[in-house]
mmCIF file with all atom_site columns, C-alpha atoms in Angstrom:
data_model
loop_
_atom_site.group_PDB
_atom_site.id
_atom_site.type_symbol
_atom_site.label_atom_id
_atom_site.label_alt_id
_atom_site.label_comp_id
_atom_site.label_asym_id
_atom_site.label_entity_id
_atom_site.label_seq_id
_atom_site.pdbx_PDB_ins_code
_atom_site.Cartn_x
_atom_site.Cartn_y
_atom_site.Cartn_z
_atom_site.occupancy
_atom_site.B_iso_or_equiv
_atom_site.pdbx_formal_charge
_atom_site.auth_seq_id
_atom_site.auth_comp_id
_atom_site.auth_asym_id
_atom_site.auth_atom_id
_atom_site.pdbx_PDB_model_num
ATOM 1   C CA . MET I 1 1   ? 72.660  15.019  12.068 1.00 0.00 ? 1   MET I CA 1
ATOM 2   C CA . GLN I 1 2   ? 70.946  12.890  14.445 1.00 0.00 ? 2   GLN I CA 1
ATOM 3   C CA . SER I 1 3   ? 71.689  9.657   14.619 1.00 0.00 ? 3   SER I CA 1
ATOM 4   C CA . ILE I 1 4   ? 70.101  6.388   15.191 1.00 0.00 ? 4   ILE I CA 1
ATOM 5   C CA . LEU I 1 5   ? 69.980  2.587   15.502 1.00 0.00 ? 5   LEU I CA 1
ATOM 6   C CA . ILE I 1 6   ? 68.051  -0.200  14.542 1.00 0.00 ? 6   ILE I CA 1
ATOM 7   C CA . VAL I 1 7   ? 68.414  -3.542  15.092 1.00 0.00 ? 7   VAL I CA 1
ATOM 8   C CA . ASP I 1 8   ? 66.292  -6.254  13.216 1.00 0.00 ? 8   ASP I CA 1
ATOM 9   C CA . ASP I 1 9   ? 66.340  -9.604  11.892 1.00 0.00 ? 9   ASP I CA 1
ATOM 10  C CA . ASP I 1 10  ? 64.023  -8.789  9.006  1.00 0.00 ? 10  ASP I CA 1
ATOM 11  C CA . THR I 1 11  ? 66.146  -7.470  5.959  1.00 0.00 ? 11  THR I CA 1
ATOM 12  C CA . HIS I 1 12  ? 63.022  -5.989  5.032  1.00 0.00 ? 12  HIS I CA 1
ATOM 13  C CA . ILE I 1 13  ? 62.207  -4.032  7.988  1.00 0.00 ? 13  ILE I CA 1
ATOM 14  C CA . LEU I 1 14  ? 65.903  -2.615  8.402  1.00 0.00 ? 14  LEU I CA 1
ATOM 15  C CA . GLN I 1 15  ? 65.407  -1.433  4.338  1.00 0.00 ? 15  GLN I CA 1
ATOM 16  C CA . LEU I 1 16  ? 62.363  0.616   5.292  1.00 0.00 ? 16  LEU I CA 1
ATOM 17  C CA . VAL I 1 17  ? 63.423  2.175   8.477  1.00 0.00 ? 17  VAL I CA 1
ATOM 18  C CA . ARG I 1 18  ? 65.841  3.139   7.073  1.00 0.00 ? 18  ARG I CA 1
ATOM 19  C CA . ILE I 1 19  ? 65.045  5.145   3.926  1.00 0.00 ? 19  ILE I CA 1
ATOM 20  C CA . GLN I 1 20  ? 62.609  6.616   5.881  1.00 0.00 ? 20  GLN I CA 1
ATOM 21  C CA . LEU I 1 21  ? 64.943  7.594   8.083  1.00 0.00 ? 21  LEU I CA 1
ATOM 22  C CA . GLU I 1 22  ? 67.694  9.245   6.318  1.00 0.00 ? 22  GLU I CA 1
ATOM 23  C CA . LYS I 1 23  ? 64.950  10.424  3.963  1.00 0.00 ? 23  LYS I CA 1
ATOM 24  C CA . GLU I 1 24  ? 64.081  13.531  7.507  1.00 0.00 ? 24  GLU I CA 1
ATOM 25  C CA . GLY I 1 25  ? 68.251  13.542  7.325  1.00 0.00 ? 25  GLY I CA 1
ATOM 26  C CA . PHE I 1 26  ? 68.623  11.508  10.258 1.00 0.00 ? 26  PHE I CA 1
ATOM 27  C CA . PHE I 1 27  ? 72.707  8.807   10.283 1.00 0.00 ? 27  PHE I CA 1
ATOM 28  C CA . VAL I 1 28  ? 71.343  5.100   10.421 1.00 0.00 ? 28  VAL I CA 1
ATOM 29  C CA . SER I 1 29  ? 73.456  2.635   11.311 1.00 0.00 ? 29  SER I CA 1
ATOM 30  C CA . GLU I 1 30  ? 71.767  -1.281  11.421 1.00 0.00 ? 30  GLU I CA 1
ATOM 31  C CA . ALA I 1 31  ? 72.080  -4.473  13.061 1.00 0.00 ? 31  ALA I CA 1
ATOM 32  C CA . LYS I 1 32  ? 70.755  -8.460  13.047 1.00 0.00 ? 32  LYS I CA 1
ATOM 33  C CA . ASP I 1 33  ? 71.108  -9.091  16.158 1.00 0.00 ? 33  ASP I CA 1
ATOM 34  C CA . GLY I 1 34  ? 71.170  -7.557  19.836 1.00 0.00 ? 34  GLY I CA 1
ATOM 35  C CA . ALA I 1 35  ? 74.956  -8.905  19.746 1.00 0.00 ? 35  ALA I CA 1
ATOM 36  C CA . GLU I 1 36  ? 75.441  -6.756  16.485 1.00 0.00 ? 36  GLU I CA 1
ATOM 37  C CA . ALA I 1 37  ? 73.887  -4.188  18.164 1.00 0.00 ? 37  ALA I CA 1
ATOM 38  C CA . LEU I 1 38  ? 75.953  -3.934  21.182 1.00 0.00 ? 38  LEU I CA 1
ATOM 39  C CA . ALA I 1 39  ? 79.128  -4.257  19.663 1.00 0.00 ? 39  ALA I CA 1
ATOM 40  C CA . ILE I 1 40  ? 77.921  -1.544  17.556 1.00 0.00 ? 40  ILE I CA 1
ATOM 41  C CA . LEU I 1 41  ? 76.526  1.191   20.921 1.00 0.00 ? 41  LEU I CA 1
ATOM 42  C CA . LYS I 1 42  ? 80.736  0.083   22.096 1.00 0.00 ? 42  LYS I CA 1
ATOM 43  C CA . LYS I 1 43  ? 81.800  2.012   19.290 1.00 0.00 ? 43  LYS I CA 1
ATOM 44  C CA . THR I 1 44  ? 79.658  4.694   18.405 1.00 0.00 ? 44  THR I CA 1
ATOM 45  C CA . ASN I 1 45  ? 77.606  6.854   20.197 1.00 0.00 ? 45  ASN I CA 1
ATOM 46  C CA . TYR I 1 46  ? 73.735  6.775   18.962 1.00 0.00 ? 46  TYR I CA 1
ATOM 47  C CA . ASP I 1 47  ? 70.829  10.006  19.865 1.00 0.00 ? 47  ASP I CA 1
ATOM 48  C CA . LEU I 1 48  ? 67.714  6.679   19.337 1.00 0.00 ? 48  LEU I CA 1
ATOM 49  C CA . ALA I 1 49  ? 67.634  2.532   18.785 1.00 0.00 ? 49  ALA I CA 1
ATOM 50  C CA . VAL I 1 50  ? 64.966  1.536   17.211 1.00 0.00 ? 50  VAL I CA 1
ATOM 51  C CA . VAL I 1 51  ? 64.557  -2.645  18.571 1.00 0.00 ? 51  VAL I CA 1
ATOM 52  C CA . ASP I 1 52  ? 62.499  -4.786  17.522 1.00 0.00 ? 52  ASP I CA 1
ATOM 53  C CA . VAL I 1 53  ? 60.983  -7.632  19.660 1.00 0.00 ? 53  VAL I CA 1
ATOM 54  C CA . MET I 1 54  ? 61.099  -10.974 18.115 1.00 0.00 ? 54  MET I CA 1
ATOM 55  C CA . MET I 1 55  ? 65.231  -11.629 17.639 1.00 0.00 ? 55  MET I CA 1
ATOM 56  C CA . PRO I 1 56  ? 67.505  -14.470 17.260 1.00 0.00 ? 56  PRO I CA 1
ATOM 57  C CA . PHE I 1 57  ? 70.074  -15.480 20.149 1.00 0.00 ? 57  PHE I CA 1
ATOM 58  C CA . MET I 1 58  ? 68.791  -12.405 22.215 1.00 0.00 ? 58  MET I CA 1
ATOM 59  C CA . ASN I 1 59  ? 65.162  -10.799 22.201 1.00 0.00 ? 59  ASN I CA 1
ATOM 60  C CA . GLY I 1 60  ? 64.419  -7.061  21.585 1.00 0.00 ? 60  GLY I CA 1
ATOM 61  C CA . PHE I 1 61  ? 63.598  -7.114  25.504 1.00 0.00 ? 61  PHE I CA 1
ATOM 62  C CA . GLN I 1 62  ? 66.393  -8.453  27.059 1.00 0.00 ? 62  GLN I CA 1
ATOM 63  C CA . LEU I 1 63  ? 68.303  -6.027  24.848 1.00 0.00 ? 63  LEU I CA 1
ATOM 64  C CA . THR I 1 64  ? 66.540  -3.079  25.721 1.00 0.00 ? 64  THR I CA 1
ATOM 65  C CA . LYS I 1 65  ? 68.046  -4.242  29.673 1.00 0.00 ? 65  LYS I CA 1
ATOM 66  C CA . GLU I 1 66  ? 71.953  -4.130  28.704 1.00 0.00 ? 66  GLU I CA 1
ATOM 67  C CA . ILE I 1 67  ? 70.782  -1.044  26.545 1.00 0.00 ? 67  ILE I CA 1
ATOM 68  C CA . ARG I 1 68  ? 69.426  0.225   29.257 1.00 0.00 ? 68  ARG I CA 1
ATOM 69  C CA . LYS I 1 69  ? 71.980  -0.882  31.566 1.00 0.00 ? 69  LYS I CA 1
ATOM 70  C CA . LYS I 1 70  ? 75.185  1.774   29.902 1.00 0.00 ? 70  LYS I CA 1
ATOM 71  C CA . TYR I 1 71  ? 73.277  4.014   27.667 1.00 0.00 ? 71  TYR I CA 1
ATOM 72  C CA . ASP I 1 72  ? 70.887  7.210   28.629 1.00 0.00 ? 72  ASP I CA 1
ATOM 73  C CA . ILE I 1 73  ? 68.900  6.841   24.389 1.00 0.00 ? 73  ILE I CA 1
ATOM 74  C CA . PRO I 1 74  ? 65.615  6.360   23.972 1.00 0.00 ? 74  PRO I CA 1
ATOM 75  C CA . ILE I 1 75  ? 64.278  3.035   22.718 1.00 0.00 ? 75  ILE I CA 1
ATOM 76  C CA . ILE I 1 76  ? 61.893  2.145   20.132 1.00 0.00 ? 76  ILE I CA 1
ATOM 77  C CA . LEU I 1 77  ? 60.194  -1.456  20.271 1.00 0.00 ? 77  LEU I CA 1
ATOM 78  C CA . LEU I 1 78  ? 58.539  -2.843  17.371 1.00 0.00 ? 78  LEU I CA 1
ATOM 79  C CA . THR I 1 79  ? 56.548  -4.971  17.372 1.00 0.00 ? 79  THR I CA 1
ATOM 80  C CA . ALA I 1 80  ? 54.341  -8.074  15.543 1.00 0.00 ? 80  ALA I CA 1
ATOM 81  C CA . LYS I 1 81  ? 51.751  -8.584  19.239 1.00 0.00 ? 81  LYS I CA 1
ATOM 82  C CA . GLY I 1 82  ? 50.292  -5.847  20.226 1.00 0.00 ? 82  GLY I CA 1
ATOM 83  C CA . GLN I 1 83  ? 48.523  -7.163  23.932 1.00 0.00 ? 83  GLN I CA 1
ATOM 84  C CA . ILE I 1 84  ? 48.680  -5.437  27.184 1.00 0.00 ? 84  ILE I CA 1
ATOM 85  C CA . GLU I 1 85  ? 51.243  -8.072  28.674 1.00 0.00 ? 85  GLU I CA 1
ATOM 86  C CA . ASP I 1 86  ? 54.112  -7.555  26.062 1.00 0.00 ? 86  ASP I CA 1
ATOM 87  C CA . LYS I 1 87  ? 53.823  -3.675  25.773 1.00 0.00 ? 87  LYS I CA 1
ATOM 88  C CA . GLU I 1 88  ? 53.802  -4.856  30.136 1.00 0.00 ? 88  GLU I CA 1
ATOM 89  C CA . GLU I 1 89  ? 56.761  -5.977  29.628 1.00 0.00 ? 89  GLU I CA 1
ATOM 90  C CA . GLY I 1 90  ? 58.288  -3.564  26.608 1.00 0.00 ? 90  GLY I CA 1
ATOM 91  C CA . PHE I 1 91  ? 58.069  -1.051  29.074 1.00 0.00 ? 91  PHE I CA 1
ATOM 92  C CA . LEU I 1 92  ? 59.651  -2.925  32.219 1.00 0.00 ? 92  LEU I CA 1
ATOM 93  C CA . ALA I 1 93  ? 62.593  -3.692  30.232 1.00 0.00 ? 93  ALA I CA 1
ATOM 94  C CA . GLY I 1 94  ? 63.102  0.516   29.573 1.00 0.00 ? 94  GLY I CA 1
ATOM 95  C CA . THR I 1 95  ? 61.250  0.642   26.348 1.00 0.00 ? 95  THR I CA 1
ATOM 96  C CA . ASP I 1 96  ? 59.954  4.610   25.774 1.00 0.00 ? 96  ASP I CA 1
ATOM 97  C CA . ASP I 1 97  ? 57.832  3.836   23.168 1.00 0.00 ? 97  ASP I CA 1
ATOM 98  C CA . TYR I 1 98  ? 56.272  0.650   21.208 1.00 0.00 ? 98  TYR I CA 1
ATOM 99  C CA . LEU I 1 99  ? 55.153  0.182   17.698 1.00 0.00 ? 99  LEU I CA 1
ATOM 100 C CA . VAL I 1 100 ? 52.675  -2.928  16.661 1.00 0.00 ? 100 VAL I CA 1
ATOM 101 C CA . LYS I 1 101 ? 53.476  -4.231  13.090 1.00 0.00 ? 101 LYS I CA 1
ATOM 102 C CA . PRO I 1 102 ? 52.431  -3.782  10.608 1.00 0.00 ? 102 PRO I CA 1
ATOM 103 C CA . PHE I 1 103 ? 53.406  0.016   10.915 1.00 0.00 ? 103 PHE I CA 1
ATOM 104 C CA . GLU I 1 104 ? 52.720  3.487   8.974  1.00 0.00 ? 104 GLU I CA 1
ATOM 105 C CA . PRO I 1 105 ? 56.259  4.757   8.340  1.00 0.00 ? 105 PRO I CA 1
ATOM 106 C CA . ARG I 1 106 ? 55.393  8.121   9.046  1.00 0.00 ? 106 ARG I CA 1
ATOM 107 C CA . GLU I 1 107 ? 54.228  7.123   12.713 1.00 0.00 ? 107 GLU I CA 1
ATOM 108 C CA . LEU I 1 108 ? 57.255  5.695   12.855 1.00 0.00 ? 108 LEU I CA 1
ATOM 109 C CA . ILE I 1 109 ? 59.046  9.122   12.176 1.00 0.00 ? 109 ILE I CA 1
ATOM 110 C CA . PHE I 1 110 ? 56.766  11.191  14.741 1.00 0.00 ? 110 PHE I CA 1
ATOM 111 C CA . ARG I 1 111 ? 57.261  9.023   17.479 1.00 0.00 ? 111 ARG I CA 1
ATOM 112 C CA . VAL I 1 112 ? 61.216  9.172   16.623 1.00 0.00 ? 112 VAL I CA 1
ATOM 113 C CA . GLN I 1 113 ? 60.884  13.159  16.538 1.00 0.00 ? 113 GLN I CA 1
ATOM 114 C CA . ALA I 1 114 ? 58.557  13.345  19.722 1.00 0.00 ? 114 ALA I CA 1
ATOM 115 C CA . LEU I 1 115 ? 61.119  11.182  21.456 1.00 0.00 ? 115 LEU I CA 1
ATOM 116 C CA . LEU I 1 116 ? 64.251  13.371  20.657 1.00 0.00 ? 116 LEU I CA 1
ATOM 117 C CA . ARG I 1 117 ? 62.978  16.756  21.286 1.00 0.00 ? 117 ARG I CA 1
ATOM 118 C CA . ARG I 1 118 ? 62.117  14.974  24.894 1.00 0.00 ? 118 ARG I CA 1
ATOM 119 C CA . TYR I 1 119 ? 65.160  13.607  25.201 1.00 0.00 ? 119 TYR I CA 1
ATOM 120 C CA . GLN I 1 120 ? 66.751  17.071  24.627 1.00 0.00 ? 120 GLN I CA 1
ATOM 121 C CA . LEU I 1 121 ? 65.032  18.951  26.645 1.00 0.00 ? 121 LEU I CA 1
ATOM 122 C CA . GLU I 1 122 ? 66.063  16.491  29.716 1.00 0.00 ? 122 GLU I CA 1
ATOM 123 C CA . ASN I 1 123 ? 69.442  15.791  28.999 1.00 0.00 ? 123 ASN I CA 1
ATOM 124 C CA . ASN I 1 124 ? 70.101  20.276  28.937 1.00 0.00 ? 124 ASN I CA 1
ATOM 125 C CA . THR I 1 125 ? 73.900  19.638  28.703 1.00 0.00 ? 125 THR I CA 1
ATOM 126 C CA . HIS I 1 126 ? 75.899  16.572  25.789 1.00 0.00 ? 126 HIS I CA 1
ATOM 127 C CA . THR I 1 127 ? 78.839  15.740  25.754 1.00 0.00 ? 127 THR I CA 1
ATOM 128 C CA . ILE I 1 128 ? 80.690  12.743  24.275 1.00 0.00 ? 128 ILE I CA 1
ATOM 129 C CA . GLN I 1 129 ? 83.524  11.731  25.891 1.00 0.00 ? 129 GLN I CA 1
ATOM 130 C CA . PHE I 1 130 ? 86.706  9.474   25.243 1.00 0.00 ? 130 PHE I CA 1
ATOM 131 C CA . GLY I 1 131 ? 89.288  8.476   28.436 1.00 0.00 ? 131 GLY I CA 1
ATOM 132 C CA . ASP I 1 132 ? 90.086  11.705  29.956 1.00 0.00 ? 132 ASP I CA 1
ATOM 133 C CA . THR I 1 133 ? 88.712  13.945  27.340 1.00 0.00 ? 133 THR I CA 1
ATOM 134 C CA . GLU I 1 134 ? 85.186  15.421  27.220 1.00 0.00 ? 134 GLU I CA 1
ATOM 135 C CA . ILE I 1 135 ? 83.555  17.411  24.970 1.00 0.00 ? 135 ILE I CA 1
ATOM 136 C CA . ASN I 1 136 ? 81.110  19.409  25.880 1.00 0.00 ? 136 ASN I CA 1
ATOM 137 C CA . LEU I 1 137 ? 78.097  21.008  22.227 1.00 0.00 ? 137 LEU I CA 1
ATOM 138 C CA . ASN I 1 138 ? 77.369  23.227  24.350 1.00 0.00 ? 138 ASN I CA 1
ATOM 139 C CA . ASN I 1 139 ? 79.817  25.462  26.054 1.00 0.00 ? 139 ASN I CA 1
ATOM 140 C CA . TYR I 1 140 ? 81.890  24.345  22.703 1.00 0.00 ? 140 TYR I CA 1
ATOM 141 C CA . GLU I 1 141 ? 84.779  23.298  25.884 1.00 0.00 ? 141 GLU I CA 1
ATOM 142 C CA . ILE I 1 142 ? 87.108  20.888  25.331 1.00 0.00 ? 142 ILE I CA 1
ATOM 143 C CA . LYS I 1 143 ? 88.482  19.507  28.977 1.00 0.00 ? 143 LYS I CA 1
ATOM 144 C CA . ILE I 1 144 ? 91.550  16.909  29.170 1.00 0.00 ? 144 ILE I CA 1
ATOM 145 C CA . GLY I 1 145 ? 92.303  15.894  32.474 1.00 0.00 ? 145 GLY I CA 1
ATOM 146 C CA . ASP I 1 146 ? 92.361  19.170  34.314 1.00 0.00 ? 146 ASP I CA 1
ATOM 147 C CA . LYS I 1 147 ? 93.046  21.361  30.990 1.00 0.00 ? 147 LYS I CA 1
ATOM 148 C CA . THR I 1 148 ? 89.886  23.720  29.114 1.00 0.00 ? 148 THR I CA 1
ATOM 149 C CA . PHE I 1 149 ? 90.643  24.288  25.262 1.00 0.00 ? 149 PHE I CA 1
ATOM 150 C CA . LEU I 1 150 ? 88.335  26.565  23.404 1.00 0.00 ? 150 LEU I CA 1
ATOM 151 C CA . LEU I 1 151 ? 89.148  25.967  20.194 1.00 0.00 ? 151 LEU I CA 1
ATOM 152 C CA . PRO I 1 152 ? 88.184  28.119  16.962 1.00 0.00 ? 152 PRO I CA 1
ATOM 153 C CA . LEU I 1 153 ? 84.582  27.692  15.548 1.00 0.00 ? 153 LEU I CA 1
ATOM 154 C CA . LYS I 1 154 ? 85.467  25.614  12.819 1.00 0.00 ? 154 LYS I CA 1
ATOM 155 C CA . GLU I 1 155 ? 88.246  23.336  14.532 1.00 0.00 ? 155 GLU I CA 1
ATOM 156 C CA . PHE I 1 156 ? 85.757  22.501  17.029 1.00 0.00 ? 156 PHE I CA 1
ATOM 157 C CA . GLU I 1 157 ? 82.545  22.644  14.556 1.00 0.00 ? 157 GLU I CA 1
ATOM 158 C CA . LEU I 1 158 ? 85.181  19.268  13.155 1.00 0.00 ? 158 LEU I CA 1
ATOM 159 C CA . LEU I 1 159 ? 87.044  17.396  16.280 1.00 0.00 ? 159 LEU I CA 1
ATOM 160 C CA . ALA I 1 160 ? 82.987  17.254  17.458 1.00 0.00 ? 160 ALA I CA 1
ATOM 161 C CA . LEU I 1 161 ? 81.492  15.775  14.578 1.00 0.00 ? 161 LEU I CA 1
ATOM 162 C CA . LEU I 1 162 ? 84.417  12.720  14.212 1.00 0.00 ? 162 LEU I CA 1
ATOM 163 C CA . ALA I 1 163 ? 83.982  12.509  17.643 1.00 0.00 ? 163 ALA I CA 1
ATOM 164 C CA . THR I 1 164 ? 79.994  11.992  17.155 1.00 0.00 ? 164 THR I CA 1
ATOM 165 C CA . TYR I 1 165 ? 80.873  9.383   14.884 1.00 0.00 ? 165 TYR I CA 1
ATOM 166 C CA . PRO I 1 166 ? 83.722  7.856   15.568 1.00 0.00 ? 166 PRO I CA 1
ATOM 167 C CA . GLN I 1 167 ? 85.415  5.654   13.511 1.00 0.00 ? 167 GLN I CA 1
ATOM 168 C CA . HIS I 1 168 ? 83.594  6.225   10.748 1.00 0.00 ? 168 HIS I CA 1
ATOM 169 C CA . VAL I 1 169 ? 85.143  7.711   7.305  1.00 0.00 ? 169 VAL I CA 1
ATOM 170 C CA . PHE I 1 170 ? 84.186  10.982  6.300  1.00 0.00 ? 170 PHE I CA 1
ATOM 171 C CA . PRO I 1 171 ? 85.563  12.075  2.699  1.00 0.00 ? 171 PRO I CA 1
ATOM 172 C CA . ARG I 1 172 ? 86.630  15.322  2.361  1.00 0.00 ? 172 ARG I CA 1
ATOM 173 C CA . THR I 1 173 ? 83.393  16.492  0.530  1.00 0.00 ? 173 THR I CA 1
ATOM 174 C CA . GLN I 1 174 ? 80.839  15.330  2.994  1.00 0.00 ? 174 GLN I CA 1
ATOM 175 C CA . LEU I 1 175 ? 82.830  17.580  5.914  1.00 0.00 ? 175 LEU I CA 1
ATOM 176 C CA . ILE I 1 176 ? 83.618  20.311  3.400  1.00 0.00 ? 176 ILE I CA 1
ATOM 177 C CA . GLU I 1 177 ? 79.314  20.212  2.713  1.00 0.00 ? 177 GLU I CA 1
ATOM 178 C CA . LYS I 1 178 ? 78.844  20.004  6.938  1.00 0.00 ? 178 LYS I CA 1
ATOM 179 C CA . ILE I 1 179 ? 81.316  21.953  8.823  1.00 0.00 ? 179 ILE I CA 1
ATOM 180 C CA . TRP I 1 180 ? 81.640  25.059  5.827  1.00 0.00 ? 180 TRP I CA 1
ATOM 181 C CA . GLY I 1 181 ? 78.547  24.246  3.976  1.00 0.00 ? 181 GLY I CA 1
ATOM 182 C CA . MET I 1 182 ? 76.708  23.671  0.666  1.00 0.00 ? 182 MET I CA 1
ATOM 183 C CA . ASP I 1 183 ? 77.597  26.827  -1.160 1.00 0.00 ? 183 ASP I CA 1
ATOM 184 C CA . TYR I 1 184 ? 81.579  27.278  0.262  1.00 0.00 ? 184 TYR I CA 1
ATOM 185 C CA . ASP I 1 185 ? 83.922  27.499  -2.867 1.00 0.00 ? 185 ASP I CA 1
ATOM 186 C CA . GLY I 1 186 ? 87.369  27.288  -1.467 1.00 0.00 ? 186 GLY I CA 1
ATOM 187 C CA . ASP I 1 187 ? 89.323  24.094  -1.690 1.00 0.00 ? 187 ASP I CA 1
ATOM 188 C CA . GLU I 1 188 ? 89.098  20.915  0.451  1.00 0.00 ? 188 GLU I CA 1
ATOM 189 C CA . ARG I 1 189 ? 92.656  21.153  1.407  1.00 0.00 ? 189 ARG I CA 1
ATOM 190 C CA . THR I 1 190 ? 90.916  23.562  4.297  1.00 0.00 ? 190 THR I CA 1
ATOM 191 C CA . VAL I 1 191 ? 90.134  20.037  5.563  1.00 0.00 ? 191 VAL I CA 1
ATOM 192 C CA . ASP I 1 192 ? 93.542  19.062  5.454  1.00 0.00 ? 192 ASP I CA 1
ATOM 193 C CA . VAL I 1 193 ? 94.956  21.786  7.383  1.00 0.00 ? 193 VAL I CA 1
ATOM 194 C CA . HIS I 1 194 ? 92.467  21.462  9.793  1.00 0.00 ? 194 HIS I CA 1
ATOM 195 C CA . ILE I 1 195 ? 92.784  18.010  10.583 1.00 0.00 ? 195 ILE I CA 1
ATOM 196 C CA . LYS I 1 196 ? 96.107  19.039  11.068 1.00 0.00 ? 196 LYS I CA 1
ATOM 197 C CA . ARG I 1 197 ? 95.765  21.784  13.239 1.00 0.00 ? 197 ARG I CA 1
ATOM 198 C CA . LEU I 1 198 ? 93.794  18.911  15.491 1.00 0.00 ? 198 LEU I CA 1
ATOM 199 C CA . ARG I 1 199 ? 96.373  16.921  15.233 1.00 0.00 ? 199 ARG I CA 1
ATOM 200 C CA . GLN I 1 200 ? 99.407  18.531  16.693 1.00 0.00 ? 200 GLN I CA 1
ATOM 201 C CA . ARG I 1 201 ? 97.004  20.658  19.254 1.00 0.00 ? 201 ARG I CA 1
ATOM 202 C CA . PHE I 1 202 ? 95.935  17.190  20.713 1.00 0.00 ? 202 PHE I CA 1
ATOM 203 C CA . SER I 1 203 ? 98.415  14.647  19.777 1.00 0.00 ? 203 SER I CA 1
ATOM 204 C CA . SER I 1 204 ? 100.744 15.740  23.091 1.00 0.00 ? 204 SER I CA 1
ATOM 205 C CA . GLN I 1 205 ? 98.035  16.443  25.516 1.00 0.00 ? 205 GLN I CA 1
ATOM 206 C CA . THR I 1 206 ? 96.073  13.525  24.950 1.00 0.00 ? 206 THR I CA 1
ATOM 207 C CA . SER I 1 207 ? 96.435  9.460   24.607 1.00 0.00 ? 207 SER I CA 1
ATOM 208 C CA . SER I 1 208 ? 92.137  8.643   24.130 1.00 0.00 ? 208 SER I CA 1
ATOM 209 C CA . PHE I 1 209 ? 91.692  8.880   20.710 1.00 0.00 ? 209 PHE I CA 1
ATOM 210 C CA . SER I 1 210 ? 93.388  10.090  17.136 1.00 0.00 ? 210 SER I CA 1
ATOM 211 C CA . ILE I 1 211 ? 92.172  11.752  13.769 1.00 0.00 ? 211 ILE I CA 1
ATOM 212 C CA . LYS I 1 212 ? 93.402  9.082   11.496 1.00 0.00 ? 212 LYS I CA 1
ATOM 213 C CA . THR I 1 213 ? 93.636  9.458   8.054  1.00 0.00 ? 213 THR I CA 1
ATOM 214 C CA . VAL I 1 214 ? 92.503  7.237   5.151  1.00 0.00 ? 214 VAL I CA 1
ATOM 215 C CA . ARG I 1 215 ? 94.112  7.351   2.269  1.00 0.00 ? 215 ARG I CA 1
ATOM 216 C CA . GLY I 1 216 ? 92.238  8.864   -0.578 1.00 0.00 ? 216 GLY I CA 1
ATOM 217 C CA . ILE I 1 217 ? 88.515  8.752   1.018  1.00 0.00 ? 217 ILE I CA 1
ATOM 218 C CA . GLY I 1 218 ? 88.987  11.306  4.211  1.00 0.00 ? 218 GLY I CA 1
ATOM 219 C CA . TYR I 1 219 ? 89.475  11.116  8.236  1.00 0.00 ? 219 TYR I CA 1
ATOM 220 C CA . CYS I 1 220 ? 88.034  9.181   10.556 1.00 0.00 ? 220 CYS I CA 1
ATOM 221 C CA . LEU I 1 221 ? 88.336  9.853   14.922 1.00 0.00 ? 221 LEU I CA 1
ATOM 222 C CA . GLU I 1 222 ? 89.869  6.742   16.616 1.00 0.00 ? 222 GLU I CA 1
ATOM 223 C CA . PRO I 1 223 ? 88.939  6.338   20.544 1.00 0.00 ? 223 PRO I CA 1
ATOM 224 C CA . GLU I 1 224 ? 92.634  4.399   21.678 1.00 0.00 ? 224 GLU I CA 1
ATOM 225 C CA . GLU I 1 225 ? 91.057  0.993   23.366 1.00 0.00 ? 225 GLU I CA 1
#
């Protein structure tokens, strides 16, 4: 599941864009201003950002520049202004695409999908990094310092999912659905067993992350500061 961050101070636009993206199967988070967006990006990996230009405190051009300093993700700017000067400022700030309000929701979806395809082709290696731990989603390797680990497939998929959305709490039922599939007829204790194995493998190898139990709900991965 690919993840998208929407940044807009207009709650109506946030809701509209969220509904359309979730219908297409994306994981969506929201921020109401630039500062909140940067705080979210610091904690969680995203595949794309949709950013409004006209926001208080930090406008979309400024936020785009800040994102570009640290993150290699595609950015789509939303604006009520369609003048060439505004578009020029957006592209100079580092945006990948520009959409003028009001817009058709389907057009936004098309642009999001096109940008994600382009970035996927340009970035052949997809890795997740926490301190000395690197999870390679292409070759299914985990590197901690100078050591390389090859896990059973389900363990790797479970760790990769948790690591893709750090600090996001996944219920056991959702983990079963995403890793084992809708047709899995075993019980939820399978998740507990796999989590236990991951903890046993890595708790003595690295302090860069830990897998936390959220009582009565499920699990989340927490990067260590």
